[in-house]
Amino acid sequence: MTTQITSSFATDAELLAAITPNSGGREIFDPATGALVALAPEHTTADLETAITAARAAQPGWAARSHAERSDLLNLAADAVEANAEALAVLLSREQGKPLNGPNARFEVGACAAWLRTTAGFELEPEVLVDDEGGKAELHYRPLGVVGAIGPWNWPMMISVWQLAPALRMGNTVVLKPSEYTPLSVLALVHVINSVLPKDLLHVISGGRDVGEAISTHADINKIMFTGSTATGKAIIRSSADSVKRLTLELGGNDAGIVLPDADVKAIVTDVFWGAFINTGQTCAALKRLYVHEDIYEELCTALTEVAAAMPMGVGLDEANVLGPLQNQAQYNIVASLVQAAVDSGARVLTGANPVNDQPGFFYPTTLIADIDNNNPLVAQEQFGPALPIIKYSNIDDAVAMANGLDVGLGASVWSRDKDAARAVAARIEAGTVWINKHGAVDPRVPFGGAKSSGYGLEFGVEGLKHLGQPQIISY
Ligand code: NAD
């Protein structure tokens, strides 16, 4: 399924030549220009069977290697990603739409190398739980077997690494199923990584939902790492039940940010902006609802509008741009209809909300909406695009109640000059991560996971590594 390489790719065209079929395949278009990027292979459930069989056969040999050997190979994989970073970033930009610059394509490829390297460096020694005259009990983590990894289209390379790096590090083998919207990015990344890994540890199957469904029911898949929508996560829970698969589910969010009255508007405004608009808002743990105290409401609205005006949006390969298009028409339609509903309700448009359709590409303007009701669909639903509703509050209890009022809880943030006051508010918020004076700042050393319908299980850090292992007690 995958080909070994030994040399670096100078351009995205060379990468594409290595991963695309000579004829046939599914057309992948650049969401910024509408131009054809390439034809992606269309793998089937028969290809999935072949990949799972090969991954299963390779797994015991991989598990038999030491942690140190597996770490060395992950570090080599990080080197390979870095050696091909620019070609990978250009391809990612053309397929996903995100600009090269800003917290986008080059940033994403850099994060892939960082996550591989950090995951390679973790120690996972057995824990001695009891050691007394009555005996000894140790906690070990064994590999699970073959891990199925199913990913979304917003951060296709980075999220694939979040799944494959800890899985491989623990001695599992991996079958990855990228989103049908962004297969090329993941095929290219895996091609580069496989240039340094032993054969058959890591497979990528470029297929549709049927392949995802087949992974979730397959008897020879021991664990699923899934990142995507809550609806699909629920479908995977149901379809994986018969085989009692282990699941890590990173699902949808609709993150709240609460700005306390003492916040330093000038100091925080750029970070608030990027907390919301990173990857043009197509980020699970992006700030999607901003609750601002009435004392500084107008000041922050004005400051955010000024920052938004200074952030160019356009074709990703243009070095000037830091915001890009929506990745696909369906996502564009969701954002456009939710913003329109907000405008129709009488909410105040600070900027945006008026798309000009005179160019190809799914560009939706950076949109800030003030004086909006908390029950408006733009607030209550995950819009996953470049729009931010800003809700005024006067009482912190109301703000916390509004932040906790939805059935999702991935991330959240509190903004204040007073860290203790912010931490006290953070403790009341129902979310897997609460950041203070920042939002969405994930770190490969720090566990990350959702509360409520945003999923379960943890990724990152030693805790995340443990989720790719079978705990085993040895008692004697
Ligand atoms: P999606 O659920 O539509 O698709 C994700 C993947 O699941 C795709 O590869 C798809 O082919 C596959 N799939 C679809 N139906 C399936 C099924 N029945 N069984 C198995 N696999 C199936 O999600 P998306 O639109 O690609 O991504 C956007 C969503 O992902 C948003 O809700 C976003 O919040 C969420 N997300 C969450 C995180 C996180 O860490 N929590 C990160 C990124 C994105």
Coordinates of C-alpha atoms and ligand atoms in Angstrom, one line a residue:
M1 CA 0.0 0.0 0.0
T2 CA 2.9 2.4 0.7
T3 CA 6.2 2.8 -1.0
Q4 CA 9.5 3.3 0.7
I5 CA 11.5 6.5 -0.3
T6 CA 15.0 7.4 0.4
S7 CA 15.3 10.9 -0.9
S8 CA 13.7 14.3 -0.1
F9 CA 11.1 15.9 -2.2
A10 CA 11.9 19.3 -3.5
T11 CA 8.4 20.3 -4.5
D12 CA 4.8 19.4 -3.9
A13 CA 4.7 18.2 -7.6
E14 CA 7.3 15.5 -6.8
L15 CA 5.4 14.5 -3.7
L16 CA 2.1 14.2 -5.7
A17 CA 3.9 12.1 -8.4
A18 CA 4.8 9.6 -5.7
I19 CA 1.4 9.2 -4.1
T20 CA -1.2 9.6 -6.9
P21 CA -2.3 6.9 -9.3
N22 CA -1.2 6.9 -13.0
S23 CA -4.8 7.0 -14.1
G24 CA -8.2 7.2 -12.4
G25 CA -8.9 8.4 -8.9
R26 CA -11.0 11.1 -7.3
E27 CA -10.5 14.7 -8.3
I28 CA -9.3 17.0 -5.5
F29 CA -9.8 20.7 -6.1
D30 CA -8.0 23.6 -4.4
P31 CA -10.7 25.3 -2.2
A32 CA -9.1 28.7 -2.8
T33 CA -9.0 28.6 -6.6
G34 CA -11.2 25.7 -7.8
A35 CA -8.1 24.4 -9.7
L36 CA -7.5 20.6 -9.8
V37 CA -4.8 19.7 -7.4
A38 CA -4.5 16.0 -8.3
L39 CA -6.4 12.7 -8.5
A40 CA -6.4 10.9 -5.2
P41 CA -6.4 7.1 -5.1
E42 CA -9.8 5.6 -4.3
H43 CA -9.1 2.7 -2.0
T44 CA -11.8 0.3 -1.2
T45 CA -12.7 -2.0 1.7
A46 CA -10.7 -4.7 -0.1
D47 CA -7.6 -2.5 0.1
L48 CA -8.5 -2.0 3.8
E49 CA -8.4 -5.8 4.3
T50 CA -5.0 -6.0 2.7
A51 CA -3.7 -3.2 4.9
I52 CA -5.1 -4.6 8.1
T53 CA -3.7 -8.1 7.3
A54 CA -0.2 -6.6 6.7
A55 CA -0.4 -4.4 9.8
R56 CA -1.4 -7.3 11.9
A57 CA 1.5 -9.4 10.6
A58 CA 4.0 -6.7 11.3
Q59 CA 2.8 -5.8 14.8
P60 CA 4.4 -8.5 16.9
G61 CA 7.9 -7.7 15.5
W62 CA 7.4 -4.0 16.1
A63 CA 6.1 -4.7 19.7
A64 CA 9.2 -6.8 20.3
R65 CA 11.5 -3.9 19.7
S66 CA 12.5 -1.8 22.7
H67 CA 11.0 1.6 23.6
A68 CA 14.4 3.1 22.7
E69 CA 14.4 1.6 19.2
R70 CA 10.8 2.8 18.5
S71 CA 11.8 6.3 19.9
D72 CA 14.7 6.4 17.5
L73 CA 12.6 5.6 14.5
L74 CA 10.0 8.3 15.5
N75 CA 12.8 10.8 15.8
L76 CA 13.9 9.8 12.3
A77 CA 10.3 10.2 11.1
A78 CA 10.4 13.8 12.5
D79 CA 13.7 14.4 10.6
A80 CA 12.0 13.1 7.4
V81 CA 9.1 15.5 7.9
E82 CA 11.4 18.4 8.5
A83 CA 13.5 17.5 5.4
N84 CA 10.3 17.7 3.3
A85 CA 8.6 20.5 5.2
E86 CA 8.2 23.0 2.4
A87 CA 6.8 20.5 -0.2
L88 CA 4.4 19.2 2.5
A89 CA 3.2 22.7 3.5
V90 CA 2.6 23.7 -0.2
L91 CA 0.6 20.6 -0.8
L92 CA -1.4 21.0 2.4
S93 CA -2.1 24.6 1.5
R94 CA -3.3 23.7 -2.0
E95 CA -5.6 20.9 -0.8
Q96 CA -6.8 22.2 2.5
G97 CA -6.8 25.9 1.6
K98 CA -4.9 27.2 4.6
P99 CA -2.3 29.8 3.9
L100 CA 1.4 28.9 4.1
N101 CA 1.9 31.7 6.7
G102 CA 0.3 32.5 10.0
P103 CA -0.8 29.6 12.2
N104 CA -1.5 27.5 9.2
A105 CA 0.3 25.2 6.7
R106 CA 4.0 25.7 7.7
F107 CA 2.9 25.8 11.3
E108 CA 1.0 22.5 10.9
V109 CA 4.0 20.7 9.3
G110 CA 6.2 22.0 12.1
A111 CA 3.7 20.7 14.6
C112 CA 3.9 17.2 13.0
A113 CA 7.7 17.1 13.6
A114 CA 7.3 18.5 17.1
W115 CA 4.6 15.9 18.1
L116 CA 6.7 13.0 16.6
R117 CA 9.8 14.1 18.5
T118 CA 8.1 14.8 21.8
T119 CA 6.2 11.5 21.7
A120 CA 9.5 9.8 20.9
G121 CA 10.9 11.2 24.1
F122 CA 8.3 10.0 26.7
E123 CA 9.3 7.4 29.2
L124 CA 6.7 4.8 30.1
E125 CA 8.2 2.7 32.9
P126 CA 6.1 0.1 34.8
E127 CA 4.6 1.6 37.9
V128 CA 5.1 -0.2 41.2
L129 CA 1.7 0.1 42.9
V130 CA 2.3 -2.0 46.0
D131 CA 5.5 -3.3 47.4
D132 CA 5.3 -4.5 51.0
E133 CA 5.6 -7.7 53.0
G134 CA 2.3 -8.9 51.5
G135 CA 3.6 -8.8 47.9
K136 CA 4.1 -6.6 44.9
A137 CA 1.8 -5.2 42.2
E138 CA 3.1 -3.6 39.0
L139 CA 1.2 -1.7 36.3
H140 CA 2.5 -2.3 32.8
Y141 CA 1.2 -1.0 29.4
R142 CA 1.2 -3.5 26.6
P143 CA 0.5 -2.7 22.9
L144 CA -3.1 -3.1 21.9
G145 CA -2.5 -4.5 18.3
V146 CA -3.7 -2.7 15.2
V147 CA -5.0 0.9 15.7
G148 CA -7.5 2.3 13.2
A149 CA -7.1 6.1 12.9
I150 CA -9.9 8.1 11.3
G151 CA -9.4 11.9 10.8
P152 CA -11.1 15.1 9.7
W153 CA -10.2 17.7 7.0
N154 CA -9.3 20.7 9.1
W155 CA -5.8 19.8 10.3
P156 CA -5.3 16.6 8.3
M157 CA -1.5 16.2 8.8
M158 CA -1.3 17.3 12.4
I159 CA -4.2 15.2 13.6
S160 CA -2.9 12.1 11.8
V161 CA 0.4 12.5 13.7
W162 CA -1.5 13.0 17.0
Q163 CA -3.0 9.5 16.3
L164 CA -0.1 7.6 14.7
A165 CA 2.8 8.8 16.8
P166 CA 1.6 7.5 20.2
A167 CA 0.1 4.4 18.6
L168 CA 3.5 3.5 17.0
R169 CA 5.5 4.5 20.1
M170 CA 3.5 2.0 22.2
G171 CA 4.2 -0.9 19.7
N172 CA 1.0 -0.9 17.8
T173 CA 0.7 -0.8 14.0
V174 CA -1.7 1.7 12.3
V175 CA -4.2 1.9 9.5
L176 CA -5.1 5.6 8.9
K177 CA -8.2 6.7 7.1
P178 CA -8.0 10.4 6.2
S179 CA -11.0 12.6 5.4
E180 CA -12.2 12.2 1.8
Y181 CA -11.7 16.0 1.5
T182 CA -8.0 15.9 2.3
P183 CA -6.5 12.5 1.4
L184 CA -3.5 13.9 -0.5
S185 CA -2.0 15.7 2.6
V186 CA -2.1 12.5 4.6
L187 CA -0.9 10.2 1.8
A188 CA 2.1 12.6 1.4
L189 CA 2.8 12.8 5.1
V190 CA 2.7 9.0 5.5
H191 CA 4.8 8.5 2.4
V192 CA 7.5 10.7 3.9
I193 CA 7.3 9.0 7.3
N194 CA 7.3 5.6 5.8
S195 CA 10.6 6.4 4.0
V196 CA 12.3 5.8 7.4
L197 CA 10.0 3.3 9.2
P198 CA 10.1 -0.5 8.7
K199 CA 7.6 -1.8 6.2
D200 CA 4.0 -2.3 7.0
L201 CA 3.8 -0.5 10.3
L202 CA 1.8 2.4 8.9
H203 CA -0.8 2.2 6.2
V204 CA -3.1 4.8 4.7
I205 CA -6.3 4.0 3.1
S206 CA -7.7 6.8 1.0
G207 CA -11.4 6.0 1.1
G208 CA -14.8 7.4 2.1
R209 CA -17.2 6.8 4.9
D210 CA -17.7 3.2 3.9
V211 CA -14.0 2.6 4.7
G212 CA -14.4 4.4 8.1
E213 CA -17.4 2.2 8.9
A214 CA -15.5 -0.9 8.0
I215 CA -12.7 0.1 10.3
S216 CA -15.2 0.6 13.1
T217 CA -16.7 -2.9 12.8
H218 CA -13.5 -4.8 11.9
A219 CA -12.6 -7.7 14.3
D220 CA -8.9 -7.1 13.7
I221 CA -8.8 -3.5 14.7
N222 CA -8.2 -3.2 18.4
K223 CA -8.6 0.5 19.0
I224 CA -10.0 3.5 17.1
M225 CA -8.5 7.0 17.4
F226 CA -11.2 9.2 15.9
T227 CA -11.3 12.9 15.4
G228 CA -14.3 14.4 13.7
S229 CA -17.9 15.3 14.4
T230 CA -20.0 14.3 17.4
A231 CA -22.5 12.6 15.1
T232 CA -19.9 10.4 13.5
G233 CA -18.3 9.7 16.9
K234 CA -21.7 8.4 18.1
A235 CA -22.0 6.2 15.0
I236 CA -18.5 4.7 15.8
I237 CA -19.5 4.0 19.4
R238 CA -22.5 2.0 18.2
S239 CA -20.7 0.1 15.4
S240 CA -17.6 -0.7 17.4
A241 CA -19.7 -2.1 20.3
D242 CA -19.8 -5.8 19.2
S243 CA -16.0 -6.0 19.0
V244 CA -15.5 -4.0 22.3
K245 CA -13.0 -1.7 20.7
R246 CA -11.0 0.8 22.7
L247 CA -12.0 4.3 21.6
T248 CA -10.4 7.7 21.9
L249 CA -13.0 10.2 20.6
E250 CA -12.1 13.8 19.9
L251 CA -15.4 15.3 18.7
G252 CA -17.0 18.6 18.0
G253 CA -16.7 21.6 20.2
N254 CA -18.2 25.1 20.6
D255 CA -15.7 26.7 22.9
A256 CA -16.6 29.6 25.2
G257 CA -14.3 32.4 26.2
I258 CA -15.1 34.6 29.2
V259 CA -13.5 38.0 29.5
L260 CA -13.5 39.4 33.0
P261 CA -14.0 43.1 33.6
D262 CA -10.4 43.7 34.6
A263 CA -8.9 42.2 31.4
D264 CA -6.3 44.3 29.6
V265 CA -7.9 44.7 26.2
K266 CA -4.8 45.9 24.3
A267 CA -2.7 43.0 25.7
I268 CA -5.2 40.2 24.9
V269 CA -6.9 41.3 21.7
T270 CA -4.6 39.7 19.2
D271 CA -4.6 36.4 21.1
V272 CA -8.4 36.5 21.4
F273 CA -8.5 37.0 17.6
W274 CA -6.3 34.0 16.8
G275 CA -8.0 31.9 19.5
A276 CA -11.1 32.3 17.3
F277 CA -9.7 32.6 13.8
I278 CA -6.8 30.1 13.7
N279 CA -7.1 28.1 10.5
T280 CA -9.9 30.5 9.5
G281 CA -12.1 29.2 12.4
Q282 CA -11.9 25.6 11.2
T283 CA -10.5 24.3 14.4
C284 CA -12.2 22.1 17.0
A285 CA -10.8 23.9 20.0
A286 CA -11.2 27.4 18.6
L287 CA -13.0 30.2 20.5
K288 CA -16.5 30.1 19.2
R289 CA -18.5 32.2 21.7
L290 CA -17.0 35.2 23.4
Y291 CA -18.7 36.4 26.6
V292 CA -17.4 39.9 27.5
H293 CA -18.2 41.9 30.6
E294 CA -20.3 45.0 29.9
D295 CA -17.6 47.3 31.3
I296 CA -15.2 46.5 28.5
Y297 CA -17.6 45.2 25.9
E298 CA -17.4 48.1 23.4
E299 CA -13.6 48.5 23.9
L300 CA -13.0 44.9 23.0
C301 CA -15.4 44.9 20.1
T302 CA -13.6 47.9 18.6
A303 CA -10.2 46.4 19.2
L304 CA -11.1 43.1 17.7
T305 CA -12.6 44.8 14.6
E306 CA -9.3 46.7 14.1
V307 CA -7.2 43.4 14.4
A308 CA -9.6 41.7 12.0
A309 CA -9.1 44.4 9.4
A310 CA -5.3 43.9 9.5
M311 CA -5.4 40.1 8.8
P312 CA -5.4 39.5 5.0
M313 CA -7.5 36.6 3.6
G314 CA -6.8 35.0 0.3
V315 CA -5.1 32.2 -1.7
G316 CA -2.9 30.2 0.6
L317 CA 0.2 30.2 -1.6
D318 CA 0.3 34.1 -1.5
E319 CA 2.8 34.7 1.3
A320 CA 0.8 37.8 2.4
N321 CA -2.3 35.9 3.5
V322 CA -2.9 34.6 7.0
L323 CA -6.6 33.6 6.5
G324 CA -7.9 31.3 3.8
P325 CA -11.1 29.8 2.4
L326 CA -13.5 27.4 4.0
Q327 CA -12.3 23.9 2.9
N328 CA -15.5 22.8 1.2
Q329 CA -18.8 24.0 -0.1
A330 CA -20.8 22.2 2.7
Q331 CA -18.9 24.0 5.4
Y332 CA -19.2 27.3 3.5
N333 CA -23.0 26.8 3.4
I334 CA -23.2 26.1 7.2
V335 CA -21.2 29.3 8.1
A336 CA -23.2 31.5 5.6
S337 CA -26.6 30.3 6.8
L338 CA -25.7 30.6 10.5
V339 CA -24.3 34.1 10.1
Q340 CA -27.4 35.1 8.0
A341 CA -29.7 33.8 10.8
A342 CA -27.7 36.1 13.2
V343 CA -28.1 39.1 10.9
D344 CA -31.8 38.4 10.4
S345 CA -32.3 38.3 14.2
G346 CA -31.1 41.9 14.4
A347 CA -27.6 41.3 15.8
R348 CA -25.0 44.0 15.1
V349 CA -22.4 43.3 12.4
L350 CA -19.0 44.7 13.4
T351 CA -17.3 43.4 10.3
G352 CA -18.0 40.8 7.6
A353 CA -21.2 38.8 7.1
N354 CA -21.5 40.0 3.5
P355 CA -19.7 37.5 1.2
V356 CA -18.8 38.7 -2.2
N357 CA -19.0 35.8 -4.7
D358 CA -17.0 37.4 -7.5
Q359 CA -14.0 35.0 -7.2
P360 CA -13.6 31.3 -7.2
G361 CA -13.0 29.6 -3.8
F362 CA -15.0 29.2 -0.7
F363 CA -14.0 32.5 0.9
Y364 CA -16.2 33.8 3.7
P365 CA -15.2 37.1 5.2
T366 CA -13.9 37.4 8.7
T367 CA -17.1 38.1 10.7
L368 CA -17.6 39.6 14.1
I369 CA -21.2 39.8 15.4
A370 CA -22.1 41.9 18.6
D371 CA -25.3 42.3 20.6
I372 CA -26.4 38.7 19.8
D373 CA -28.7 36.6 21.9
N374 CA -27.1 33.6 23.6
N375 CA -29.8 31.3 22.1
N376 CA -29.1 32.4 18.5
P377 CA -28.0 29.4 16.3
L378 CA -24.7 31.2 15.6
V379 CA -23.9 30.9 19.3
A380 CA -25.5 27.6 20.1
Q381 CA -24.2 25.5 17.1
E382 CA -20.7 24.7 16.1
Q383 CA -20.3 26.9 13.0
F384 CA -16.6 25.9 12.3
G385 CA -15.7 28.9 10.3
P386 CA -14.5 32.6 10.4
A387 CA -17.2 34.0 12.6
L388 CA -17.3 35.1 16.2
P389 CA -20.4 36.0 18.1
I390 CA -19.7 38.4 21.1
I391 CA -22.2 38.2 23.9
K392 CA -22.4 40.9 26.6
Y393 CA -22.8 39.8 30.3
S394 CA -23.0 41.7 33.6
N395 CA -22.8 38.9 36.1
I396 CA -20.1 36.2 36.1
D397 CA -22.6 33.6 37.2
D398 CA -24.6 34.3 34.1
A399 CA -21.5 34.0 31.9
V400 CA -20.5 30.7 33.5
A401 CA -24.1 29.4 33.1
M402 CA -24.0 30.4 29.4
A403 CA -20.6 28.8 28.8
N404 CA -21.8 25.6 30.4
G405 CA -25.2 25.7 28.7
L406 CA -24.3 23.4 25.7
D407 CA -23.8 19.7 25.6
V408 CA -20.2 20.1 24.3
G409 CA -17.1 21.0 26.3
L410 CA -13.8 20.7 24.4
G411 CA -11.9 23.8 25.4
A412 CA -12.7 27.2 27.0
S413 CA -10.8 30.2 28.2
V414 CA -10.9 32.9 30.8
W415 CA -9.2 36.3 30.2
S416 CA -8.1 38.5 33.2
R417 CA -5.2 40.4 34.7
D418 CA -5.9 38.4 37.9
K419 CA -4.7 34.8 37.4
D420 CA -6.3 33.6 40.7
A421 CA -9.7 35.1 39.8
A422 CA -9.4 33.5 36.3
R423 CA -8.5 30.1 37.8
A424 CA -11.5 30.3 40.1
V425 CA -13.8 30.9 37.1
A426 CA -11.9 28.1 35.1
A427 CA -12.7 25.6 37.8
R428 CA -16.5 26.2 37.2
I429 CA -16.3 25.6 33.5
E430 CA -17.3 22.2 32.0
A431 CA -14.6 21.6 29.4
G432 CA -11.6 19.3 29.0
T433 CA -9.1 22.2 28.9
V434 CA -9.5 25.8 30.2
W435 CA -6.8 28.2 29.1
I436 CA -6.1 31.5 30.8
N437 CA -5.2 34.5 28.6
K438 CA -4.9 32.2 25.6
H439 CA -7.1 29.8 23.7
G440 CA -6.4 26.5 21.9
A441 CA -2.7 26.4 22.8
V442 CA -2.3 22.6 22.6
D443 CA 1.1 21.2 23.7
P444 CA 2.4 17.7 22.9
R445 CA 3.4 17.3 26.6
V446 CA 0.0 18.2 28.0
P447 CA -3.1 15.8 27.8
F448 CA -6.0 17.0 25.7
G449 CA -9.5 15.7 25.5
G450 CA -13.1 16.6 25.6
A451 CA -15.9 16.8 28.3
K452 CA -19.5 16.0 27.6
S453 CA -20.3 15.3 23.9
S454 CA -16.9 16.5 22.9
G455 CA -15.7 13.0 23.4
Y456 CA -13.6 10.9 25.8
G457 CA -10.1 9.5 26.2
L458 CA -7.0 11.7 26.2
E459 CA -4.4 12.5 23.6
F460 CA -0.8 13.9 24.2
G461 CA 1.6 13.5 27.0
V462 CA 2.3 10.3 28.9
E463 CA -1.4 10.1 29.7
G464 CA -2.2 10.1 26.0
L465 CA 0.4 7.4 25.4
K466 CA -1.3 5.2 28.0
H467 CA -4.5 5.3 26.0
L468 CA -2.7 3.5 23.2
G469 CA -1.8 0.6 25.6
Q470 CA -3.5 -2.2 27.4
P471 CA -3.0 -1.8 31.1
Q472 CA -1.8 -5.0 32.7
I473 CA -1.2 -5.7 36.4
I474 CA 1.5 -8.2 37.3
S475 CA 0.9 -9.2 40.9
Y476 CA 3.1 -11.5 42.9
Ligands
NAD1 P1 -16.8 14.0 10.1 O1 -17.3 13.3 11.3 O2 -17.7 14.3 9.0 O3 -15.7 13.1 9.4 C1 -14.5 12.7 10.1 C2 -14.0 11.3 9.5 O4 -14.9 10.3 9.8 C3 -13.8 11.3 8.0 O5 -12.6 10.7 7.7 C4 -15.0 10.5 7.5 O6 -14.8 9.9 6.3 C5 -15.2 9.5 8.6 N1 -16.5 9.0 8.7 C6 -17.7 9.5 8.3 N2 -18.7 8.7 8.7 C7 -18.2 7.6 9.3 C8 -18.7 6.4 10.0 N3 -20.0 6.2 10.0 N4 -17.8 5.6 10.6 C9 -16.5 5.8 10.5 N5 -16.0 6.9 10.0 C10 -16.8 7.8 9.4 O7 -16.0 15.3 10.6 P2 -15.3 16.5 9.7 O8 -16.4 17.3 9.1 O9 -14.3 15.9 8.8 O10 -14.5 17.3 10.8 C11 -15.1 18.4 11.4 C12 -15.5 18.0 12.8 O11 -14.4 17.4 13.5 C13 -16.0 19.2 13.7 O12 -17.1 18.8 14.4 C14 -14.8 19.4 14.6 O13 -15.1 20.0 15.8 C15 -14.3 18.0 14.8 N6 -12.9 18.0 15.2 C16 -12.6 17.7 16.5 C17 -11.3 17.7 17.0 C18 -10.9 17.4 18.4 O14 -9.8 17.2 18.7 N7 -11.9 17.2 19.3 C19 -10.3 18.1 16.1 C20 -10.6 18.5 14.8 C21 -11.9 18.4 14.4

